[in-house]
Amino acid sequence: MRVVVALGGNALLRREERPDAAVQLANIRAAVSALAPLAHEHELVITHGNGPQVGVLALQSAADRSLSSPYPFDVLGAETQGMIGYWLLQSLQNALPGRQVCAMLNQTLVSAADPAFTDPTKFVGPVYDRTEAERLAAERGWTVKQDGSHWRRVVPSPRPQRVVETRLIRLLLTSGAVAVCAGGGGVPVIRDERGQLTGVEAVVDKDLTAALLAEALDADALLLLTDVPHVSLGYGTPGAEPIGGTTPAALRAQQFPAGSMGPKVDAVCRFVELTGAMAAIGALEDARAILDGAAGTVVTPSGSYREARYDGTQDLT
């Protein structure tokens, strides 16, 4: 099988953890231990989030008095691709001796007319209480919104249209390599009036990019791995109900927060609707069980994982 995995930013840097290199590297090594069994059995593409990391770099850039202006978000996105890609590359090489692994820098094409540029929704950087968030917003011209019980900075998140280097990623897979790519949703770029690529101030949602890439690569499965075991109705409430096997229509009938689970649900639904394959949302440590249909929220056209994997000859429901 060809499997595309999207690692959530919180799987690499958990809430309340200090964004030290040693902390993130330890988390990445744990992530790789969960993913290595998939690489032994399948063609594997790994994408990753960068919200916490790009936020830290943005703070550093804004505080650097040697700069006449902070680095733009496309540049910061590229920096995080290099940093996180390096950690994943090295950890995968150590976990998969003899296997070729490549960490790529990728651009993601977006539309300059995307309405997201006037309505920022993508969370970046550390969490704050409301008072501190509003103070920073006033000082630095940020837009801040509530993220669970905390507050965070938000930036534009235009919808991905195409991963520019898709054909190169396909070549890596056909050569037998594990590909680490499209980190942070890819560096956001538009085409100008001359047809030239140029970066824009935004962060692309990595789950939507992962779904777009999985479709373009003819993937058999898309796994969105995060720090929760499944999608839940009424998340965070005493009556929360986990969702197991389901369909795109059933998921789309529910309401999920735009800044957190909403894009994940949109991504898996879109992939399943367009390809007829399976997609899932679940915990990183359950990666192999999710692919086997034994954990997570698994989405297929009929709500049956076996239909997607075995052409309907067997059924789990």
Short mmCIF file of C-alpha atoms in Angstrom, two decimals, residues 230-244 250-251 253-256 261 297:
data_model
loop_
_atom_site.label_atom_id
_atom_site.label_comp_id
_atom_site.label_asym_id
_atom_site.label_seq_id
_atom_site.Cartn_x
_atom_site.Cartn_y
_atom_site.Cartn_z
CA HIS A 230 -10.33 9.57 17.58
CA VAL A 231 -12.79 12.24 16.54
CA SER A 232 -15.45 12.80 19.19
CA LEU A 233 -18.88 14.35 19.22
CA GLY A 234 -19.06 16.86 22.07
CA TYR A 235 -15.28 16.83 22.55
CA GLY A 236 -14.25 18.12 25.98
CA THR A 237 -17.67 17.55 27.53
CA PRO A 238 -18.79 14.80 29.93
CA GLY A 239 -21.01 13.36 27.21
CA ALA A 240 -18.32 13.14 24.52
CA GLU A 241 -18.91 10.24 22.12
CA PRO A 242 -16.07 8.70 20.08
CA ILE A 243 -16.63 8.12 16.37
CA GLY A 244 -15.28 4.86 14.96
CA ALA A 250 -21.93 11.41 8.37
CA LEU A 251 -18.86 13.39 9.40
CA ALA A 253 -23.20 16.47 9.03
CA GLN A 254 -21.47 17.36 12.32
CA GLN A 255 -19.90 20.64 13.40
CA PHE A 256 -16.21 20.75 14.31
CA MET A 261 -10.57 19.32 14.16
CA THR A 297 -11.89 7.28 13.37
#
